[in-house]
Amino acid sequence: MSSGISRLKKHKAQIKGFVSSCPNASKEDIAKCKAAVEEGSKNKKEKLQEAKDIREEVTIIKEEDGDEEVEIVGTRKRPHTLGPMDK
């Protein structure tokens, strides 16, 4: 089980707190779902740690020049066009 149906997995795995426990789950189902939930949370923690490590490696240096010119190009508004009902 690897898709994003976490509530069902937690229900089948009898993980309390988010959903009620499934009274009809077999021991095999419970073990499978617990493993899937734990694997998902482990992968999420690894991904967050990897992103944190990458952010720590990057150094942003901002130049304090003060002579920056900002050029405004066009407007953000869309041009108004007449539709068939407006004519």
N, CA, C and O atoms as a DFTB+ gen file, in Angstrom:
348 C
 N C O
     1  1       0.846      -1.176       0.000
     2  2       0.000       0.000       0.000
     3  2       0.889       1.236       0.000
     4  3       1.680       1.440       0.921
     5  1       0.758       2.046      -1.020
     6  2       1.614       3.229      -1.066
     7  2       0.890       4.474      -1.544
     8  3       1.521       5.516      -1.713
     9  1      -0.396       4.400      -1.762
    10  2      -1.105       5.593      -2.233
    11  2      -1.519       6.466      -1.059
    12  3      -1.304       6.105       0.098
    13  1      -2.114       7.614      -1.359
    14  2      -2.402       8.610      -0.334
    15  2      -3.727       8.437       0.375
    16  3      -4.477       9.404       0.506
    17  1      -4.028       7.293       0.817
    18  2      -5.282       7.085       1.534
    19  2      -4.970       6.855       3.012
    20  3      -5.231       5.789       3.570
    21  1      -4.412       7.875       3.613
    22  2      -3.876       7.736       4.968
    23  2      -4.945       7.444       6.014
    24  3      -4.697       6.688       6.952
    25  1      -6.127       8.032       5.866
    26  2      -7.169       7.783       6.875
    27  2      -7.581       6.313       6.890
    28  3      -7.792       5.733       7.955
    29  1      -7.693       5.716       5.712
    30  2      -8.057       4.296       5.637
    31  2      -6.955       3.435       6.238
    32  3      -7.231       2.486       6.972
    33  1      -5.703       3.767       5.925
    34  2      -4.580       3.004       6.470
    35  2      -4.551       3.104       7.993
    36  3      -4.321       2.108       8.678
    37  1      -4.784       4.305       8.522
    38  2      -4.783       4.482       9.970
    39  2      -5.964       3.758      10.613
    40  3      -5.850       3.251      11.729
    41  1      -7.092       3.709       9.914
    42  2      -8.264       2.987      10.402
    43  2      -7.957       1.493      10.473
    44  3      -8.210       0.846      11.490
    45  1      -7.407       0.951       9.378
    46  2      -7.086      -0.481       9.328
    47  2      -5.958      -0.847      10.287
    48  3      -5.965      -1.931      10.871
    49  1      -4.988       0.054      10.451
    50  2      -3.845      -0.210      11.328
    51  2      -4.195      -0.008      12.793
    52  3      -3.382      -0.292      13.673
    53  1      -5.380       0.472      13.053
    54  2      -5.875       0.728      14.404
    55  2      -5.001       1.748      15.135
    56  3      -4.694       1.595      16.317
    57  1      -4.608       2.797      14.399
    58  2      -3.857       3.897      14.982
    59  2      -4.875       4.904      15.505
    60  3      -5.618       5.512      14.735
    61  1      -4.897       5.066      16.792
    62  2      -5.899       5.919      17.416
    63  2      -5.488       7.385      17.339
    64  3      -4.306       7.713      17.239
    65  1      -6.488       8.255      17.389
    66  2      -6.228       9.682      17.404
    67  2      -6.819      10.395      16.214
    68  3      -7.349      11.496      16.364
    69  1      -6.748       9.808      15.041
    70  2      -7.270      10.444      13.839
    71  2      -8.585       9.810      13.395
    72  3      -9.490      10.498      12.922
    73  1      -8.678       8.508      13.552
    74  2      -9.882       7.777      13.144
    75  2     -10.157       6.689      14.180
    76  3      -9.318       6.403      15.034
    77  1     -11.332       6.093      14.094
    78  2     -11.633       4.981      14.994
    79  2     -10.981       3.707      14.464
    80  3     -10.733       3.582      13.265
    81  1     -10.709       2.781      15.347
    82  2     -10.056       1.528      14.965
    83  2     -11.029       0.612      14.238
    84  3     -12.229       0.605      14.515
    85  1     -10.489      -0.158      13.306
    86  2     -11.317      -1.093      12.545
    87  2     -11.456      -2.391      13.329
    88  3     -10.453      -3.050      13.603
    89  1     -12.675      -2.774      13.696
    90  2     -12.856      -4.007      14.464
    91  2     -12.726      -5.265      13.598
    92  3     -12.550      -6.359      14.133
    93  1     -12.811      -5.126      12.281
    94  2     -12.788      -6.273      11.382
    95  2     -11.426      -6.527      10.740
    96  3     -11.308      -7.419       9.900
    97  1     -10.412      -5.780      11.106
    98  2      -9.098      -5.916      10.473
    99  2      -8.386      -7.159      10.998
   100  3      -8.389      -7.435      12.197
   101  1      -7.778      -7.901      10.077
   102  2      -6.996      -9.072      10.483
   103  2      -5.613      -8.606      10.932
   104  3      -5.219      -7.468      10.677
   105  1      -4.885      -9.494      11.600
   106  2      -3.544      -9.139      12.068
   107  2      -2.627      -8.828      10.894
   108  3      -1.746      -7.976      11.006
   109  1      -2.823      -9.504       9.777
   110  2      -2.024      -9.254       8.566
   111  2      -2.293      -7.841       8.019
   112  3      -1.367      -7.119       7.649
   113  1      -3.582      -7.465       7.977
   114  2      -3.953      -6.126       7.511
   115  2      -3.375      -5.042       8.429
   116  3      -2.879      -4.014       7.966
   117  1      -3.449      -5.292       9.720
   118  2      -2.937      -4.325      10.696
   119  2      -1.445      -4.120      10.488
   120  3      -0.964      -2.986      10.481
   121  1      -0.709      -5.219      10.318
   122  2       0.743      -5.127      10.134
   123  2       1.087      -4.392       8.838
   124  3       1.979      -3.544       8.825
   125  1       0.381      -4.714       7.743
   126  2       0.636      -4.064       6.454
   127  2       0.398      -2.563       6.535
   128  3       1.219      -1.768       6.079
   129  1      -0.722      -2.188       7.114
   130  2      -1.090      -0.771       7.183
   131  2      -0.177       0.001       8.119
   132  3       0.181       1.142       7.827
   133  1       0.208      -0.603       9.248
   134  2       1.135       0.077      10.154
   135  2       2.469       0.310       9.464
   136  3       3.066       1.377       9.603
   137  1       2.940      -0.696       8.713
   138  2       4.209      -0.552       7.993
   139  2       4.110       0.553       6.945
   140  3       5.045       1.335       6.774
   141  1       2.975       0.617       6.244
   142  2       2.793       1.641       5.219
   143  2       2.753       3.044       5.821
   144  3       3.341       3.976       5.273
   145  1       2.056       3.190       6.950
   146  2       1.965       4.494       7.610
   147  2       3.340       4.917       8.132
   148  3       3.739       6.071       7.980
   149  1       4.060       3.977       8.749
   150  2       5.387       4.291       9.280
   151  2       6.368       4.633       8.156
   152  3       7.191       5.537       8.303
   153  1       6.281       3.915       7.038
   154  2       7.160       4.186       5.898
   155  2       6.874       5.579       5.325
   156  3       7.795       6.315       4.974
   157  1       5.600       5.926       5.237
   158  2       5.223       7.239       4.730
   159  2       5.725       8.366       5.615
   160  3       6.225       9.373       5.115
   161  1       5.597       8.204       6.929
   162  2       6.072       9.253       7.839
   163  2       7.601       9.317       7.830
   164  3       8.178      10.396       7.966
   165  1       8.257       8.164       7.671
   166  2       9.724       8.143       7.596
   167  2      10.201       8.864       6.335
   168  3      11.147       9.649       6.387
   169  1       9.546       8.596       5.199
   170  2       9.902       9.251       3.940
   171  2       9.689      10.761       4.035
   172  3      10.495      11.540       3.526
   173  1       8.605      11.167       4.686
   174  2       8.313      12.595       4.834
   175  2       9.387      13.271       5.684
   176  3       9.849      14.360       5.345
   177  1       9.787      12.631       6.789
   178  2      10.825      13.193       7.649
   179  2      12.152      13.304       6.897
   180  3      12.857      14.305       7.027
   181  1      12.494      12.277       6.109
   182  2      13.736      12.310       5.331
   183  2      13.706      13.438       4.304
   184  3      14.701      14.136       4.111
   185  1      12.572      13.610       3.651
   186  2      12.437      14.665       2.644
   187  2      12.572      16.047       3.283
   188  3      13.248      16.917       2.733
   189  1      11.941      16.256       4.430
   190  2      12.039      17.532       5.130
   191  2      13.470      17.794       5.600
   192  3      13.954      18.923       5.513
   193  1      14.147      16.759       6.096
   194  2      15.522      16.916       6.554
   195  2      16.438      17.243       5.382
   196  3      17.339      18.072       5.510
   197  1      16.214      16.595       4.239
   198  2      17.014      16.857       3.046
   199  2      16.830      18.302       2.582
   200  3      17.800      18.968       2.218
   201  1      15.596      18.783       2.594
   202  2      15.325      20.166       2.200
   203  2      15.976      21.137       3.185
   204  3      16.505      22.171       2.777
   205  1      15.940      20.812       4.472
   206  2      16.564      21.655       5.490
   207  2      18.075      21.711       5.286
   208  3      18.678      22.778       5.397
   209  1      18.687      20.570       4.989
   210  2      20.131      20.525       4.753
   211  2      20.518      21.365       3.546
   212  3      21.530      22.066       3.572
   213  1      19.721      21.296       2.494
   214  2      19.999      22.084       1.291
   215  2      19.890      23.565       1.602
   216  3      20.727      24.352       1.159
   217  1      18.871      23.959       2.358
   218  2      18.709      25.368       2.725
   219  2      19.872      25.878       3.568
   220  3      20.274      27.034       3.437
   221  1      20.415      25.021       4.431
   222  2      21.536      25.423       5.270
   223  2      22.803      25.644       4.454
   224  3      23.642      26.462       4.831
   225  1      22.956      24.923       3.335
   226  2      24.135      25.051       2.488
   227  2      24.120      26.342       1.672
   228  3      25.180      26.854       1.315
   229  1      22.946      26.870       1.376
   230  2      22.824      28.040       0.516
   231  2      23.016      29.314       1.338
   232  3      22.465      29.459       2.429
   233  1      23.814      30.234       0.783
   234  2      24.022      31.526       1.421
   235  2      23.603      32.604       0.431
   236  3      24.098      32.647      -0.695
   237  1      22.703      33.462       0.846
   238  2      22.225      34.539      -0.011
   239  2      22.876      35.836       0.453
   240  3      22.772      36.230       1.615
   241  1      23.545      36.482      -0.484
   242  2      24.205      37.746      -0.181
   243  2      23.443      38.841      -0.909
   244  3      23.294      38.806      -2.130
   245  1      22.966      39.810      -0.147
   246  2      22.206      40.905      -0.723
   247  2      23.117      42.118      -0.818
   248  3      23.723      42.535       0.169
   249  1      23.206      42.673      -2.008
   250  2      24.045      43.843      -2.204
   251  2      23.271      45.088      -1.785
   252  3      22.123      45.276      -2.188
   253  1      23.886      45.919      -0.994
   254  2      23.282      47.158      -0.518
   255  2      23.782      48.316      -1.378
   256  3      24.526      49.167      -0.892
   257  1      23.387      48.357      -2.640
   258  2      23.884      49.358      -3.574
   259  2      23.081      50.644      -3.486
   260  3      23.663      51.729      -3.468
   261  1      21.772      50.548      -3.431
   262  2      20.929      51.719      -3.316
   263  2      20.627      52.408      -4.642
   264  3      19.702      53.218      -4.704
   265  1      21.365      52.116      -5.690
   266  2      21.138      52.746      -6.994
   267  2      20.328      51.840      -7.913
   268  3      20.533      51.833      -9.127
   269  1      19.433      51.099      -7.347
   270  2      18.640      50.182      -8.152
   271  2      17.529      50.934      -8.864
   272  3      16.826      51.742      -8.257
   273  1      17.377      50.669     -10.131
   274  2      16.290      51.267     -10.900
   275  2      15.268      50.178     -11.184
   276  3      15.615      49.076     -11.609
   277  1      14.035      50.495     -10.948
   278  2      12.951      49.559     -11.202
   279  2      12.175      50.072     -12.393
   280  3      11.682      51.200     -12.394
   281  1      12.073      49.239     -13.396
   282  2      11.361      49.629     -14.603
   283  2      10.025      48.902     -14.632
   284  3       9.974      47.676     -14.537
   285  1       8.951      49.660     -14.763
   286  2       7.616      49.083     -14.811
   287  2       7.280      48.831     -16.273
   288  3       7.307      49.745     -17.097
   289  1       6.969      47.605     -16.578
   290  2       6.664      47.231     -17.948
   291  2       5.197      46.830     -18.020
   292  3       4.807      45.790     -17.489
   293  1       4.381      47.658     -18.679
   294  2       2.970      47.339     -18.873
   295  2       2.180      47.381     -17.584
   296  3       2.677      47.823     -16.548
   297  1       0.954      46.920     -17.656
   298  2       0.098      46.853     -16.484
   299  2      -0.329      45.416     -16.269
   300  3      -0.154      44.560     -17.136
   301  1      -0.877      45.173     -15.128
   302  2      -1.330      43.824     -14.810
   303  2      -2.784      43.589     -15.232
   304  3      -3.245      42.448     -15.276
   305  1      -3.498      44.670     -15.539
   306  2      -4.896      44.523     -15.917
   307  2      -5.012      43.954     -17.320
   308  3      -4.208      44.255     -18.202
   309  1      -6.008      43.145     -17.503
   310  2      -6.284      42.616     -18.837
   311  2      -7.102      43.651     -19.599
   312  3      -7.931      44.339     -19.004
   313  1      -6.882      43.771     -20.891
   314  2      -7.661      44.743     -21.658
   315  2      -9.136      44.341     -21.691
   316  3      -9.474      43.160     -21.774
   317  1     -10.001      45.352     -21.623
   318  2     -11.430      45.082     -21.632
   319  2     -11.884      44.892     -23.086
   320  3     -11.683      45.765     -23.930
   321  1     -12.478      43.774     -23.349
   322  2     -13.006      43.506     -24.702
   323  2     -14.497      43.350     -24.611
   324  3     -15.019      42.872     -23.604
   325  1     -15.171      43.740     -25.634
   326  2     -16.634      43.637     -25.679
   327  2     -17.038      42.241     -26.112
   328  3     -16.516      41.695     -27.084
   329  1     -17.959      41.690     -25.386
   330  2     -18.488      40.386     -25.736
   331  2     -19.717      40.535     -26.610
   332  3     -20.127      41.658     -26.903
   333  1     -20.317      39.428     -27.036
   334  2     -21.480      39.501     -27.917
   335  2     -22.684      40.178     -27.273
   336  3     -23.494      40.767     -27.987
   337  1     -22.832      40.117     -25.957
   338  2     -23.965      40.729     -25.272
   339  2     -23.734      42.237     -25.089
   340  3     -24.702      42.981     -24.933
   341  1     -22.468      42.709     -25.104
   342  2     -22.137      44.107     -24.862
   343  2     -22.336      44.983     -26.098
   344  3     -22.421      46.204     -25.968
   345  1     -22.411      44.404     -27.268
   346  2     -22.491      45.194     -28.509
   347  2     -23.849      45.787     -28.734
   348  3     -24.064      46.474     -29.733
